[in-house]
Every structure is written in C-alpha cells, then in structure tokens.
Tab-separated table of C-alpha atoms and ligand atoms in Angstrom:
chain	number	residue	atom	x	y	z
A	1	UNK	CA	168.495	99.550	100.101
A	2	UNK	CA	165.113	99.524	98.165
A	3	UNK	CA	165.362	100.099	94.549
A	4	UNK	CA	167.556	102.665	93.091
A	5	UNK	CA	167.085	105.081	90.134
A	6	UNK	CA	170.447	106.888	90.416
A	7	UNK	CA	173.840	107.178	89.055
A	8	UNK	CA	176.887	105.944	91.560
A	9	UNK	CA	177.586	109.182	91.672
A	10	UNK	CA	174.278	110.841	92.667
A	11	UNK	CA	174.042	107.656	94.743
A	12	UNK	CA	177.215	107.788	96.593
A	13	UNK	CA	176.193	111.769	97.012
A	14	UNK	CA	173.157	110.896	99.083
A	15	UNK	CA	174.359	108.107	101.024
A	16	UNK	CA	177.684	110.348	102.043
A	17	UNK	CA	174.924	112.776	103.506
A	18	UNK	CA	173.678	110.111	105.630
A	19	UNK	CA	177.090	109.118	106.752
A	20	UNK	CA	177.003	106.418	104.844
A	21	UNK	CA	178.757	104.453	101.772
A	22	UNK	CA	177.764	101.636	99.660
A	23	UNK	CA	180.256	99.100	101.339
A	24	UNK	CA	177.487	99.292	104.326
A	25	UNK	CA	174.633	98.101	102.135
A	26	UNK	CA	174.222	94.166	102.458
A	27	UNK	CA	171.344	94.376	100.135
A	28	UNK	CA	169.363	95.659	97.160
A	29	UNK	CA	165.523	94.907	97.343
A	30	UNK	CA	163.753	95.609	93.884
A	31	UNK	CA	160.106	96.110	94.356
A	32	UNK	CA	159.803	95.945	90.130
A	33	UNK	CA	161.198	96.976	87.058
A	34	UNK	CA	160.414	101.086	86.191
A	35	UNK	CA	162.902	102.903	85.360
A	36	UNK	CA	163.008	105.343	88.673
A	37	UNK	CA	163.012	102.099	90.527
A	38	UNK	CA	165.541	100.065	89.009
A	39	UNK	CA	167.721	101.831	86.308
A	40	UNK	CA	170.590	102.217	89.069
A	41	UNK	CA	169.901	98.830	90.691
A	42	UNK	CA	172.854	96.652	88.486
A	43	UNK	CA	175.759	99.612	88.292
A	44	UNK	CA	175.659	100.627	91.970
A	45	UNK	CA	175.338	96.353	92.579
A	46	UNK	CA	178.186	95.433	91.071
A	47	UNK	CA	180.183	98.995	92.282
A	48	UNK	CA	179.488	97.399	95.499
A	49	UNK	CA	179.258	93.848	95.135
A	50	UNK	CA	176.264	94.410	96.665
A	51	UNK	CA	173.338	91.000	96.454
A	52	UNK	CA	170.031	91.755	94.811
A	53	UNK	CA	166.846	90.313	95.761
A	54	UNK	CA	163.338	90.652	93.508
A	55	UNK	CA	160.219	88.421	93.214
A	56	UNK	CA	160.092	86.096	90.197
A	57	UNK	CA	157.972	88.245	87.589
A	58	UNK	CA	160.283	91.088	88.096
A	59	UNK	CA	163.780	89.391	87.805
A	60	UNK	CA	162.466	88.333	84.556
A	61	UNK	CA	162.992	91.742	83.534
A	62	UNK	CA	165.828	92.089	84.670
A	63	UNK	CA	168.862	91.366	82.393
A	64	UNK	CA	172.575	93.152	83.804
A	65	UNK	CA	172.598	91.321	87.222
A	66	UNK	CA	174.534	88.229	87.824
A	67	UNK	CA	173.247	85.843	90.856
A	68	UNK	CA	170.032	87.748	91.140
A	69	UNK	CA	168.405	86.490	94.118
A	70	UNK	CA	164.693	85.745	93.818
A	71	UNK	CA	162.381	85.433	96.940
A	72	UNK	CA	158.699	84.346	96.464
A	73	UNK	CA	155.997	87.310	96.634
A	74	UNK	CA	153.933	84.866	98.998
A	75	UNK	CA	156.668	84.452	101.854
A	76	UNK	CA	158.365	86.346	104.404
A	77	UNK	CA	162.070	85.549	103.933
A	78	UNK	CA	165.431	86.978	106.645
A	79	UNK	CA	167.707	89.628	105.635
A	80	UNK	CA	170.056	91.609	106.514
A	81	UNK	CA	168.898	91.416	110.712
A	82	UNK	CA	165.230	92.159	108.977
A	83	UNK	CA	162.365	89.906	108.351
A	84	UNK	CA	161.214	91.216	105.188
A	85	UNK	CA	157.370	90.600	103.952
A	86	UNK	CA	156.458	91.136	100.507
A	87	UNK	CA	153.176	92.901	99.717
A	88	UNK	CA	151.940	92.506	96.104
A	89	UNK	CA	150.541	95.197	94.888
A	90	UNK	CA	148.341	96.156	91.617
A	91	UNK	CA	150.903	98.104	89.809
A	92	UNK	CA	151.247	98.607	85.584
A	93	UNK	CA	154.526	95.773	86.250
A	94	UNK	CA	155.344	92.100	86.273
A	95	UNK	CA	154.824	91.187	89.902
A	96	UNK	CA	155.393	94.314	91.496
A	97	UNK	CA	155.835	93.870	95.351
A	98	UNK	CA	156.033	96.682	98.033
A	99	UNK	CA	157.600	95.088	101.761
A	100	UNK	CA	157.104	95.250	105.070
A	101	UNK	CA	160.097	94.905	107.537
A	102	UNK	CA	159.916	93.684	110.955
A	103	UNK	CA	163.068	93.889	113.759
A	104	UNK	CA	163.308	94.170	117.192
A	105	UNK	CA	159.635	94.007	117.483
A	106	UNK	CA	158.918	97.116	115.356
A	107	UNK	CA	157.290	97.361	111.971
A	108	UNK	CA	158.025	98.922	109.017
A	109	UNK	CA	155.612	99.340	106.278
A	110	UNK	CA	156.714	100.611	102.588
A	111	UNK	CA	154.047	101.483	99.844
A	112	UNK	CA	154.673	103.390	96.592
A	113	UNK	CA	153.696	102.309	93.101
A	114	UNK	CA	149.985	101.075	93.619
A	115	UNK	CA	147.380	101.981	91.701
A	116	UNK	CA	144.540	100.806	93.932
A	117	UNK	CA	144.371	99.599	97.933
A	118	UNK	CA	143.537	95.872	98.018
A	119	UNK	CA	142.124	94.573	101.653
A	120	UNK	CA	145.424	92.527	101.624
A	121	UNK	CA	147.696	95.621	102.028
A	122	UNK	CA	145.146	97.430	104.760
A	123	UNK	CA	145.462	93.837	106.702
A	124	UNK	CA	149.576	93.802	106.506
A	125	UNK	CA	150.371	97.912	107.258
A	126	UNK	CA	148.002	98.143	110.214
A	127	UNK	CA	149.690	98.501	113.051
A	128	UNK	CA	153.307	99.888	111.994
A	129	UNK	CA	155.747	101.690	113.813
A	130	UNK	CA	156.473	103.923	110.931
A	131	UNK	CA	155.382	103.623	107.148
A	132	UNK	CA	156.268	105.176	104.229
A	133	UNK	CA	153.605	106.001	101.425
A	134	UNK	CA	153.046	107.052	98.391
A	135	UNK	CA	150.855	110.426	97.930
A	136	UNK	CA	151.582	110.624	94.387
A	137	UNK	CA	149.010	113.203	92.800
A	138	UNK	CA	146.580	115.148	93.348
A	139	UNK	CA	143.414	114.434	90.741
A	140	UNK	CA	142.758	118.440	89.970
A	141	UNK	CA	146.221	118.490	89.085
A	142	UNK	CA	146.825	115.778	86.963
A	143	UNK	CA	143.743	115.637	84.997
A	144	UNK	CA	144.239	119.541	84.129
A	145	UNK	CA	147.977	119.114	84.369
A	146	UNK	CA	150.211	119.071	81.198
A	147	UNK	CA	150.764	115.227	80.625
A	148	UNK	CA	149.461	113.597	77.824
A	149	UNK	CA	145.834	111.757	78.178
A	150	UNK	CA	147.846	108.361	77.671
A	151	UNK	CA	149.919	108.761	80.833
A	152	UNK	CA	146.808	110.754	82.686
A	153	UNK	CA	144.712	107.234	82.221
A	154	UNK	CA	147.732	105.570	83.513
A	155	UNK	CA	148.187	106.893	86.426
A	156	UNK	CA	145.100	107.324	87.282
A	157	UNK	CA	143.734	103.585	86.495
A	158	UNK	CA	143.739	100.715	89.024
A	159	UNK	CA	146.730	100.276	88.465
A	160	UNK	CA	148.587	103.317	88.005
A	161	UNK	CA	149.689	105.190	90.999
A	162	UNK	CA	147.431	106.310	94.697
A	163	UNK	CA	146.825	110.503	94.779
A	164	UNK	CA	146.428	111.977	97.498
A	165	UNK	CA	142.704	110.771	98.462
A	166	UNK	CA	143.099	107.749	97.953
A	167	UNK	CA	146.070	107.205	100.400
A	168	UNK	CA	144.270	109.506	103.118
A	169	UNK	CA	141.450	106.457	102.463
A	170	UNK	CA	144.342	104.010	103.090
A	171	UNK	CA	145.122	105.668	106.148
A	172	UNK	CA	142.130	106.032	107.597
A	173	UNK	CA	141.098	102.336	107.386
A	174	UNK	CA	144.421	101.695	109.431
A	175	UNK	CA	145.643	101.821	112.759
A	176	UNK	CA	148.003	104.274	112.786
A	177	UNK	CA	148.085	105.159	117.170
A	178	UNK	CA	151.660	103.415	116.947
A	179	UNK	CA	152.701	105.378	114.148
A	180	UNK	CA	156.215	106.989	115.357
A	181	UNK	CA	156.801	108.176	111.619
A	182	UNK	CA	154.841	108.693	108.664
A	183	UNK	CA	156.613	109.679	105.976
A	184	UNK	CA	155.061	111.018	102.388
A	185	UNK	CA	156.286	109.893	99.470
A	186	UNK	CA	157.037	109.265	95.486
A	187	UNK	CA	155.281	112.412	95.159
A	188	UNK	CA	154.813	113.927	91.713
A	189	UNK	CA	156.504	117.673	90.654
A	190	UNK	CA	154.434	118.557	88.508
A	191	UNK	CA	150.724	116.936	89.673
A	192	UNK	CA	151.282	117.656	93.977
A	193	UNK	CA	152.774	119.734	96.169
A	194	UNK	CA	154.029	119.271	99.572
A	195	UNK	CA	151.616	121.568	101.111
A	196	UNK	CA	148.668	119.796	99.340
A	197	UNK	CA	149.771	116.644	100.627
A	198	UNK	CA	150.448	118.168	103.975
A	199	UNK	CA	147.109	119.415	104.197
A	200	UNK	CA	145.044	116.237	103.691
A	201	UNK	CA	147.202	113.881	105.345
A	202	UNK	CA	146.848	116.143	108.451
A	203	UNK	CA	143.417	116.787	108.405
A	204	UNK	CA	142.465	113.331	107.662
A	205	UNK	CA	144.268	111.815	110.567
A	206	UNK	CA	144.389	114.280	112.812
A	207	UNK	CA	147.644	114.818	113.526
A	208	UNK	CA	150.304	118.317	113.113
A	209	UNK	CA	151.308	118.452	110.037
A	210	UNK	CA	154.953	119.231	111.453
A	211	UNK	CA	155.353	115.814	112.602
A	212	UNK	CA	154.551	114.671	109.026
A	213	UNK	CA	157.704	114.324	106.481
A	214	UNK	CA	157.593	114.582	102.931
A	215	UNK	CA	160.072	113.154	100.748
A	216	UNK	CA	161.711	115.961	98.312
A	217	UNK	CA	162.895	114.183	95.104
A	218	UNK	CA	165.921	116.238	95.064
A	219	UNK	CA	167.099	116.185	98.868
A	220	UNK	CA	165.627	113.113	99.902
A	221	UNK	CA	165.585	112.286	103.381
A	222	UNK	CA	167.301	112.244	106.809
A	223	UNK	CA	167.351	109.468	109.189
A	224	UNK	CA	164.198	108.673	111.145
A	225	UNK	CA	165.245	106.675	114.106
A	226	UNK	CA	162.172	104.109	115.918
A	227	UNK	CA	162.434	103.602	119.412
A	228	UNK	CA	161.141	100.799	121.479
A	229	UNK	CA	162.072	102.817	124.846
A	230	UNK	CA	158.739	103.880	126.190
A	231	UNK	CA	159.680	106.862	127.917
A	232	UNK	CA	161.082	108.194	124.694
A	233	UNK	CA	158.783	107.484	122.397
A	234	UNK	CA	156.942	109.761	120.563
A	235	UNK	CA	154.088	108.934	118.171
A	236	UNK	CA	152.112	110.836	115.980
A	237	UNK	CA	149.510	111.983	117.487
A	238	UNK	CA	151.369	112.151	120.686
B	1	ZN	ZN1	157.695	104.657	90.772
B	2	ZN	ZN1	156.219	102.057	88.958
C-alpha cells in the first residue's frame, strides 16, 4: 500500500471492493507527510500490524508509529516480491519521495505530489510498463477558481503540485510505447475535470482516450493487471 488518507473503515470499504483485506498488505510505503497522504497511515498500521516504510526527512514527522522503518531516498531497497526505487521529488515536504517498482521484469512508475519535473524523474519513469501520474489542475481553473491566493501560489509554485500541462510535458519527454496502463491521478474537484484531463493527455500522446483511466477520488480504482505474455499484451497505443 502507498500512503493512506482514510479511516479503517473507508479503508477496509475500498479494499473489500478489490477483494481484498488489510491482513494481505505486507506493507505501508509513505511517500511524505500531508495529510491526504498519511493521516490514515498509523490507525490502519497498527489495525493490521501492518510495517511502515518512509525516507528519513519524512519519518521525522511522523510521531504515532512504532518501528517505523526508514529506507534511504538514494537506494533501491526489496519488498514485499518488489524492488522498490525511490524518486525524490520537489514537493512543499520534508523529503518527499515518489517510487518506482520493478518485478518480474516490468516497471511501475508512481508520481503525484511534484511541483516541478526534474531530469532525474524523466531519466527513472522512461520506459514503464504502466505509471501512474498526477494531473492535478488545470491553470484556468485554479487561478480563477475559488481558493485563496495563498494556496493558488502553492500549488502552483515549483513546488506545489503538476496541472495538467505540465504532466502532458512529462509525458512527452518519455517513452511511453511500453506503456500497458496509464493511469491519471490526484486530480483536483474543484480546479480539473476528468474530461479536461482526458482531452490533453490524449491529444498529447496520441493515444484513445478510452484506454486512459482516471482516478475518481470517491470510487477509486479497479485492478489493472500487466502482462509479460506477448500475445496478450496490449499497450497504449496498440
Ligand atoms: Zn497529495
Ligand atoms: Zn502533498
């Protein structure tokens, strides 16, 4: 599991839906220490007696966890049947890291909660079987939008949060041919939509938008399942 911003309850919810429980998680990864990211991290730990893993900076903000694990933001480290490889990125936290997870010769590459794309992060998500990424705003939106100018320069700054642009940038400077999912995420209510985000991920990369998914903050997501057997694989732009 990475990061969690739920109750046990709303928690146990979604991981029923995916057939599921928390007795089948081995571990938590924390990528750092905002509230949506972490505020259901200890309860649902210790529910579970479930081991959590963070880099340094972060686990010095964290207080409620006994035997917090830390691994170091500069080294890939095993878990769980994964090799997991932290990706630092600029982000308003401690040492806020986003991972990449590599198993049976696939590659997974996870990246929310960056406000700007550093040539490091281009170098470790090219070539993934399926990433997840952040589209979190779209700049019309937010700047006319009903937050306060405080949080609007926050977001917005280097390192705030990617819209919409800039992860279509992101994507374009990687290669994506192998790409079996890409999935949309940590995508703002009231500054995006999912058709927005639809339309200039699709158009940027040239793929159908209906193989694109976008994560809804209330119902989530359902499994995506990589395949290594050639005959059955399908990639993006397949
Ligand atoms: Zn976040
Ligand atoms: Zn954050």
């Amino acid at each position: 599991m990475i990061d969690n911003g739920f109750s046990i309850k709303e928690t146990d919810k979604r991981m029923a839906r995916l057939g599921v429980s928390g007795e089948d998680i081995s571990a938590i990864l924390v990528t750092h220490e905002h509230g949506d990211h972490l505020s259901g991290v200890a309860r649902y730990a210790r529910r579970y007696n479930i081991s959590v893993w963070a880099s340094h900076g972060t686990a010095t903000m964290i207080k409620d966890i006994d035997g917090l694990q830390c691994f170091n933001s500069h080294e890939s480290f095993n878990l769980g049947g994964f090799l997991v490889e932290p990706v630092l990125v600029p982000h308003d936290a401690r040492e806020p890291t986003q991972f990449i997870f590599r198993s049976n010769d696939m590659k997974l590459g996870v990246m929310t909660d960056t406000g700007s794309i550093t040539q490091h992060m281009i170098e470790v998500l090219a070539g993934c079987d399926a990433l997840l990424l952040e589209c979190n705003y779209d700049r019309d939106m937010l700047l006319n939008g009903v937050y306060p100018e405080s949080l609007k320069r926050r977001v917005v700054g280097d390192w705030g949060h990617l819209d919409n642009q800039q992860s279509v940038h992101l994507l374009k400077q990687l290669e994506t041919e192998k790409l079996q999912h890409l999935v949309l995420a940590h995508v703002s209510e009231k500054n995006n939509s999912h058709e927005l985000v639809l339309d200039c991920v699709s158009s940027a990369i040239h793929c159908d938008r209906a193989r694109l998914k976008v994560i809804d903050q209330d119902d989530g997501l359902d499994w995506c399942t990589l395949t290594t057997d050639i005959n059955s694989k399908e990639t993006l732009h397949a």
